[in-house]
Amino acid sequence: KELVQQILTFSRQTEQIQQPLDLQVLVKEVGKFLRATFPATIEIRQQFTEATSIILGDPIQMHQVLMNLCANAEYAMRGSGGLLELKLERMIGEPDGIGAHPDLKGGAYVCLTVRDTGTGMTPDVVQRIFDPFFTTKRVGEGTGMGLAVVHGIVISYGGIIKVESEPGRGTIFRIYFPEMEAANFPEEHSPLHPEVFMGRGHILFVEDEEPLARLGEEAIKGLGYEVMVRTSSIEALEAFRADPFRFDAVVTSMPHITGEALARQLLELRPDVPIILCTGFSHSMTSEKAKAMGIRAFLLKPLLIKDLAWTLREVLNS
């Protein structure tokens, strides 16, 4: 049953609100965010051509694609530091080296390159890198769904993704998206209907990976909430213990054992506090078990912002 739940979560990536999307604007915004959150030992470079970089896409999904790739790059350079390069360029005709992909037609493409100088990968790992649940990270550090989600989104846009990597020589991801012609731009489009997603309240958000913690903070703020971020269960518990009624809800995205233990301690301090537990694939945690513990909602990673938005509204209104 848990496997089915995770596959359903993966399949929800096909729920798209597509619109003309300037990848250059998105990459610049993500670059600013990364500079504020990545270690100073990681240099971030951006390179753009003068050409257009408009595709048809969902801004939330594209943000997810870029953040997943950059988070993997940061992990590969963690400790040793290095260079993260984000590059956009326009290509006409069939892009070099992808002739083996018969589904990709000739024409104009926007190529997004994410390159790091991290640890790199063996050929065996490269072969499996987009498989759901495959991960080289330690237990509790990743679900193995991030790159599978990236691959699914890219394919759903009619694009392809290629990866080059060698141990000790870093990794290069290249994504080719069909360019959207100006003649096809709609006169008006309604992105996300924000009134559906907005809410009020003070949220305690707990996430042990700093880049994801800051991303979650910005996402929750964008939904209209005040948010306090903590990157460890100990810090979160201290903040909650200091004033249990300060928070209207708690969202914990810690590894499932740590997140479960934190939830139990929070509920001991305040039994009625709404808790949303976010976790990767787990044999030991289900939505039924979560509810039996007093947890109001259980979300499987990778998270969609709209799912979190609706769940926050639901637990706060109940």
Short mmCIF file of C-alpha atoms in Angstrom, two decimals:
data_model
loop_
_atom_site.label_atom_id
_atom_site.label_comp_id
_atom_site.label_asym_id
_atom_site.label_seq_id
_atom_site.Cartn_x
_atom_site.Cartn_y
_atom_site.Cartn_z
CA LYS A 1 0.00 0.00 0.00
CA GLU A 2 2.83 2.42 0.84
CA LEU A 3 4.43 1.75 -2.56
CA VAL A 4 1.13 2.51 -4.29
CA GLN A 5 0.87 5.77 -2.32
CA GLN A 6 4.34 6.84 -3.41
CA ILE A 7 3.68 5.97 -7.05
CA LEU A 8 0.49 8.04 -6.90
CA THR A 9 2.51 10.92 -5.51
CA PHE A 10 4.95 10.52 -8.40
CA SER A 11 2.12 10.42 -10.94
CA ARG A 12 0.66 13.69 -9.62
CA GLN A 13 3.59 15.47 -11.26
CA THR A 14 1.55 15.33 -14.48
CA GLU A 15 -0.97 17.81 -13.02
CA GLN A 16 0.26 20.90 -14.79
CA ILE A 17 -0.81 24.51 -15.16
CA GLN A 18 1.23 25.36 -18.24
CA GLN A 19 1.90 28.89 -19.41
CA PRO A 20 4.65 30.80 -21.26
CA LEU A 21 7.66 30.63 -18.97
CA ASP A 22 10.93 32.54 -19.30
CA LEU A 23 13.60 30.14 -18.06
CA GLN A 24 16.16 32.94 -17.80
CA VAL A 25 14.03 34.72 -15.20
CA LEU A 26 13.56 31.46 -13.29
CA VAL A 27 17.26 30.56 -13.35
CA LYS A 28 18.23 34.05 -12.12
CA GLU A 29 15.74 33.82 -9.24
CA VAL A 30 16.96 30.36 -8.24
CA GLY A 31 20.57 31.56 -8.49
CA LYS A 32 19.89 34.34 -5.97
CA PHE A 33 18.29 31.84 -3.63
CA LEU A 34 21.20 29.40 -3.95
CA ARG A 35 23.79 32.08 -3.22
CA ALA A 36 21.96 32.90 0.00
CA THR A 37 21.69 29.28 1.16
CA PHE A 38 24.56 27.23 -0.30
CA PRO A 39 27.91 27.07 1.54
CA ALA A 40 30.40 29.79 0.63
CA THR A 41 32.73 27.04 -0.60
CA ILE A 42 30.44 26.48 -3.60
CA GLU A 43 30.82 29.05 -6.37
CA ILE A 44 27.71 29.64 -8.49
CA ARG A 45 28.04 30.85 -12.07
CA GLN A 46 25.30 31.66 -14.55
CA GLN A 47 25.63 31.96 -18.31
CA PHE A 48 22.93 33.14 -20.70
CA THR A 49 22.80 33.81 -24.42
CA GLU A 50 20.96 36.79 -25.86
CA ALA A 51 18.40 34.49 -27.47
CA THR A 52 14.91 33.87 -26.13
CA SER A 53 14.41 31.20 -23.48
CA ILE A 54 10.61 30.90 -23.45
CA ILE A 55 9.03 27.47 -23.05
CA LEU A 56 5.54 26.25 -22.24
CA GLY A 57 5.66 25.01 -18.67
CA ASP A 58 4.37 25.04 -15.11
CA PRO A 59 6.45 27.48 -13.01
CA ILE A 60 6.10 25.37 -9.86
CA GLN A 61 7.27 22.23 -11.67
CA MET A 62 10.17 24.01 -13.35
CA HIS A 63 11.26 25.42 -10.00
CA GLN A 64 11.14 21.87 -8.67
CA VAL A 65 13.25 20.59 -11.58
CA LEU A 66 15.95 23.20 -11.06
CA MET A 67 16.02 22.91 -7.27
CA ASN A 68 16.27 19.11 -7.39
CA LEU A 69 19.23 19.26 -9.77
CA CYS A 70 20.96 21.98 -7.74
CA ALA A 71 20.33 20.18 -4.44
CA ASN A 72 22.00 17.07 -5.88
CA ALA A 73 24.93 19.19 -7.04
CA GLU A 74 25.30 20.72 -3.57
CA TYR A 75 25.27 17.24 -2.02
CA ALA A 76 28.01 16.09 -4.41
CA MET A 77 30.21 19.07 -3.43
CA ARG A 78 29.37 19.12 0.25
CA GLY A 79 32.53 19.27 2.34
CA SER A 80 34.96 19.80 -0.53
CA GLY A 81 33.28 22.76 -2.24
CA GLY A 82 33.41 23.40 -5.97
CA LEU A 83 31.64 25.08 -8.87
CA LEU A 84 27.95 24.98 -9.81
CA GLU A 85 27.25 26.31 -13.30
CA LEU A 86 23.78 27.11 -14.65
CA LYS A 87 23.66 27.75 -18.38
CA LEU A 88 20.88 28.53 -20.87
CA GLU A 89 21.27 28.50 -24.64
CA ARG A 90 19.02 28.28 -27.68
CA MET A 91 19.56 25.56 -30.27
CA ILE A 92 18.12 25.24 -33.77
CA GLY A 93 17.60 21.85 -35.38
CA GLU A 94 18.31 18.57 -33.70
CA PRO A 95 20.61 19.22 -30.71
CA ASP A 96 24.02 17.57 -30.90
CA GLY A 97 24.31 14.08 -29.51
CA ILE A 98 20.62 13.31 -29.08
CA GLY A 99 19.87 11.70 -32.43
CA ALA A 100 19.20 8.43 -30.62
CA HIS A 101 15.96 9.92 -29.30
CA PRO A 102 13.43 9.41 -32.14
CA ASP A 103 10.63 11.15 -30.24
CA LEU A 104 12.50 14.46 -30.34
CA LYS A 105 11.71 16.41 -33.50
CA GLY A 106 13.86 19.03 -35.18
CA GLY A 107 13.22 22.69 -34.40
CA ALA A 108 14.16 25.25 -31.78
CA TYR A 109 15.09 24.13 -28.28
CA VAL A 110 16.08 25.81 -25.05
CA CYS A 111 18.93 23.89 -23.40
CA LEU A 112 19.34 24.13 -19.63
CA THR A 113 22.70 22.87 -18.36
CA VAL A 114 23.43 22.20 -14.69
CA ARG A 115 27.10 21.32 -14.13
CA ASP A 116 28.95 20.62 -10.90
CA THR A 117 32.53 19.71 -10.01
CA GLY A 118 31.53 17.24 -7.30
CA THR A 119 32.26 13.59 -6.70
CA GLY A 120 30.72 12.36 -9.95
CA MET A 121 29.08 8.99 -10.60
CA THR A 122 30.07 5.59 -11.93
CA PRO A 123 28.50 4.34 -15.21
CA ASP A 124 26.31 1.92 -13.23
CA VAL A 125 24.89 4.76 -11.14
CA VAL A 126 24.34 6.93 -14.23
CA GLN A 127 22.32 4.10 -15.79
CA ARG A 128 19.95 4.01 -12.81
CA ILE A 129 19.90 7.67 -11.79
CA PHE A 130 16.33 8.31 -13.01
CA ASP A 131 14.85 5.10 -11.55
CA PRO A 132 12.21 5.75 -8.86
CA PHE A 133 13.52 5.04 -5.33
CA PHE A 134 17.14 4.72 -6.47
CA THR A 135 19.52 6.83 -4.38
CA THR A 136 23.19 6.88 -3.42
CA LYS A 137 22.49 8.96 -0.32
CA ARG A 138 22.59 7.57 3.19
CA VAL A 139 19.40 6.38 4.88
CA GLY A 140 17.25 9.37 5.81
CA GLU A 141 19.00 11.75 3.41
CA GLY A 142 16.93 11.15 0.31
CA THR A 143 13.90 9.33 -1.07
CA GLY A 144 15.31 8.42 -4.47
CA MET A 145 12.40 10.21 -6.14
CA GLY A 146 13.92 13.62 -6.90
CA LEU A 147 15.53 12.81 -10.25
CA ALA A 148 12.68 10.48 -11.20
CA VAL A 149 10.32 13.43 -10.78
CA VAL A 150 12.66 15.66 -12.83
CA HIS A 151 12.72 13.07 -15.61
CA GLY A 152 8.94 12.72 -15.58
CA ILE A 153 8.37 16.48 -15.81
CA VAL A 154 10.87 16.91 -18.66
CA ILE A 155 9.34 14.07 -20.69
CA SER A 156 5.82 15.45 -20.13
CA TYR A 157 7.00 18.73 -21.70
CA GLY A 158 8.19 16.93 -24.83
CA GLY A 159 11.84 17.34 -23.86
CA ILE A 160 14.70 15.04 -22.95
CA ILE A 161 17.35 15.00 -20.24
CA LYS A 162 20.91 13.73 -20.63
CA VAL A 163 23.54 13.16 -17.97
CA GLU A 164 27.32 12.90 -18.21
CA SER A 165 29.44 11.97 -15.22
CA GLU A 166 32.65 10.28 -14.15
CA PRO A 167 33.95 9.59 -10.64
CA GLY A 168 36.01 12.55 -9.49
CA ARG A 169 35.11 14.67 -12.53
CA GLY A 170 31.69 16.03 -11.60
CA THR A 171 28.32 15.76 -13.33
CA ILE A 172 26.57 17.55 -16.19
CA PHE A 173 22.79 17.49 -16.71
CA ARG A 174 21.49 18.87 -20.01
CA ILE A 175 17.76 19.34 -20.51
CA TYR A 176 16.32 20.18 -23.93
CA PHE A 177 12.90 21.88 -23.93
CA PRO A 178 10.94 22.73 -27.09
CA GLU A 179 11.01 26.50 -27.47
CA MET A 180 7.65 28.26 -27.48
CA GLU A 181 7.16 30.49 -30.50
CA ALA A 182 5.98 34.04 -29.86
CA ALA A 183 3.01 33.51 -32.16
CA ASN A 184 1.70 30.87 -29.76
CA PHE A 185 1.70 33.11 -26.66
CA PRO A 186 -1.85 33.39 -25.30
CA GLU A 187 -3.13 36.93 -24.76
CA GLU A 188 -4.01 36.13 -21.17
CA HIS A 189 -3.32 33.26 -18.85
CA SER A 190 -4.27 32.67 -15.23
CA PRO A 191 -1.37 31.01 -13.41
CA LEU A 192 -2.33 29.60 -10.02
CA HIS A 193 -5.51 31.32 -8.82
CA PRO A 194 -3.73 32.40 -5.61
CA GLU A 195 -6.94 32.93 -3.67
CA VAL A 196 -7.41 29.16 -3.60
CA PHE A 197 -4.05 28.57 -1.93
CA MET A 198 -3.66 31.48 0.47
CA GLY A 199 -4.04 31.18 4.22
CA ARG A 200 -3.23 32.79 7.56
CA GLY A 201 -1.41 31.61 10.63
CA HIS A 202 2.03 30.96 12.11
CA ILE A 203 3.76 27.79 10.91
CA LEU A 204 6.75 26.00 12.42
CA PHE A 205 8.61 24.35 9.51
CA VAL A 206 11.25 21.72 10.32
CA GLU A 207 13.66 20.52 7.60
CA ASP A 208 17.20 19.26 8.18
CA GLU A 209 18.62 20.22 4.76
CA GLU A 210 19.38 23.95 4.75
CA PRO A 211 18.62 24.64 1.03
CA LEU A 212 15.28 22.82 1.26
CA ALA A 213 14.51 24.56 4.55
CA ARG A 214 14.90 27.98 2.90
CA LEU A 215 12.93 26.89 -0.13
CA GLY A 216 10.12 25.67 2.13
CA GLU A 217 10.23 28.92 4.08
CA GLU A 218 9.76 30.99 0.92
CA ALA A 219 6.99 28.69 -0.33
CA ILE A 220 5.02 28.87 2.93
CA LYS A 221 5.49 32.64 3.15
CA GLY A 222 4.23 32.87 -0.42
CA LEU A 223 1.02 31.18 0.70
CA GLY A 224 0.37 34.01 3.17
CA TYR A 225 1.63 32.42 6.40
CA GLU A 226 4.19 33.56 8.93
CA VAL A 227 6.85 30.89 9.27
CA MET A 228 9.64 29.95 11.65
CA VAL A 229 12.25 27.53 10.26
CA ARG A 230 14.30 25.10 12.30
CA THR A 231 16.81 22.62 10.85
CA SER A 232 16.93 20.13 13.73
CA SER A 233 14.39 18.42 15.95
CA ILE A 234 16.13 19.76 19.06
CA GLU A 235 15.88 23.37 17.86
CA ALA A 236 12.26 22.86 16.81
CA LEU A 237 11.34 21.37 20.16
CA GLU A 238 13.02 24.23 22.03
CA ALA A 239 11.13 26.83 19.99
CA PHE A 240 7.83 25.03 20.51
CA ARG A 241 8.38 24.46 24.22
CA ALA A 242 9.08 28.18 24.73
CA ASP A 243 5.57 29.05 23.49
CA PRO A 244 3.42 26.07 22.40
CA PHE A 245 0.45 28.25 21.42
CA ARG A 246 2.49 30.57 19.21
CA PHE A 247 2.13 28.16 16.29
CA ASP A 248 -1.06 27.33 14.43
CA ALA A 249 0.50 24.25 12.79
CA VAL A 250 3.78 22.35 12.49
CA VAL A 251 5.14 20.97 9.22
CA THR A 252 7.99 18.52 9.77
CA SER A 253 10.01 17.27 6.82
CA MET A 254 12.63 15.40 8.82
CA PRO A 255 13.67 11.78 8.13
CA HIS A 256 10.70 9.66 9.16
CA ILE A 257 12.09 8.24 12.42
CA THR A 258 13.23 11.68 13.59
CA GLY A 259 10.04 13.31 12.35
CA GLU A 260 7.90 10.73 14.13
CA ALA A 261 9.76 11.22 17.41
CA LEU A 262 9.46 15.00 17.12
CA ALA A 263 5.73 14.74 16.47
CA ARG A 264 5.24 12.63 19.60
CA GLN A 265 7.08 15.17 21.77
CA LEU A 266 5.18 18.12 20.31
CA LEU A 267 1.87 16.38 20.97
CA GLU A 268 2.90 15.75 24.57
CA LEU A 269 3.38 19.50 25.00
CA ARG A 270 0.17 20.41 23.17
CA PRO A 271 -2.14 17.53 22.18
CA ASP A 272 -4.28 19.62 19.82
CA VAL A 273 -1.48 21.10 17.68
CA PRO A 274 -2.02 20.32 13.98
CA ILE A 275 1.03 18.47 12.63
CA ILE A 276 1.74 17.68 8.99
CA LEU A 277 4.35 14.94 8.63
CA CYS A 278 6.22 14.91 5.31
CA THR A 279 8.35 11.87 4.58
CA GLY A 280 9.77 9.74 1.81
CA PHE A 281 8.87 6.14 1.05
CA SER A 282 8.60 4.22 4.30
CA HIS A 283 7.55 0.72 5.28
CA SER A 284 6.91 1.78 8.87
CA MET A 285 4.79 4.91 8.40
CA THR A 286 1.38 5.16 6.75
CA SER A 287 -1.36 7.77 6.81
CA GLU A 288 -3.36 5.47 9.11
CA LYS A 289 -0.50 5.17 11.60
CA ALA A 290 0.09 8.92 11.45
CA LYS A 291 -3.53 9.66 12.31
CA ALA A 292 -3.45 7.11 15.12
CA MET A 293 -0.50 9.04 16.59
CA GLY A 294 -2.51 12.27 16.48
CA ILE A 295 -0.82 13.64 13.37
CA ARG A 296 -3.40 15.53 11.30
CA ALA A 297 -1.95 14.89 7.85
CA PHE A 298 0.69 12.74 6.19
CA LEU A 299 2.32 13.81 2.91
CA LEU A 300 4.74 11.78 0.84
CA LYS A 301 7.81 13.39 -0.70
CA PRO A 302 8.54 14.82 -3.15
CA LEU A 303 6.12 17.55 -2.12
CA LEU A 304 4.04 19.65 -4.45
CA ILE A 305 3.46 23.17 -3.16
CA LYS A 306 -0.22 23.00 -4.06
CA ASP A 307 -0.62 19.79 -2.01
CA LEU A 308 1.01 21.45 1.00
CA ALA A 309 -1.16 24.54 0.49
CA TRP A 310 -4.40 22.56 0.46
CA THR A 311 -3.31 20.43 3.41
CA LEU A 312 -2.44 23.49 5.50
CA ARG A 313 -5.83 24.98 4.74
CA GLU A 314 -7.55 21.72 5.61
CA VAL A 315 -5.84 21.15 8.98
CA LEU A 316 -6.23 24.79 10.03
CA ASN A 317 -9.91 24.90 9.10
CA SER A 318 -10.78 21.58 10.76
#
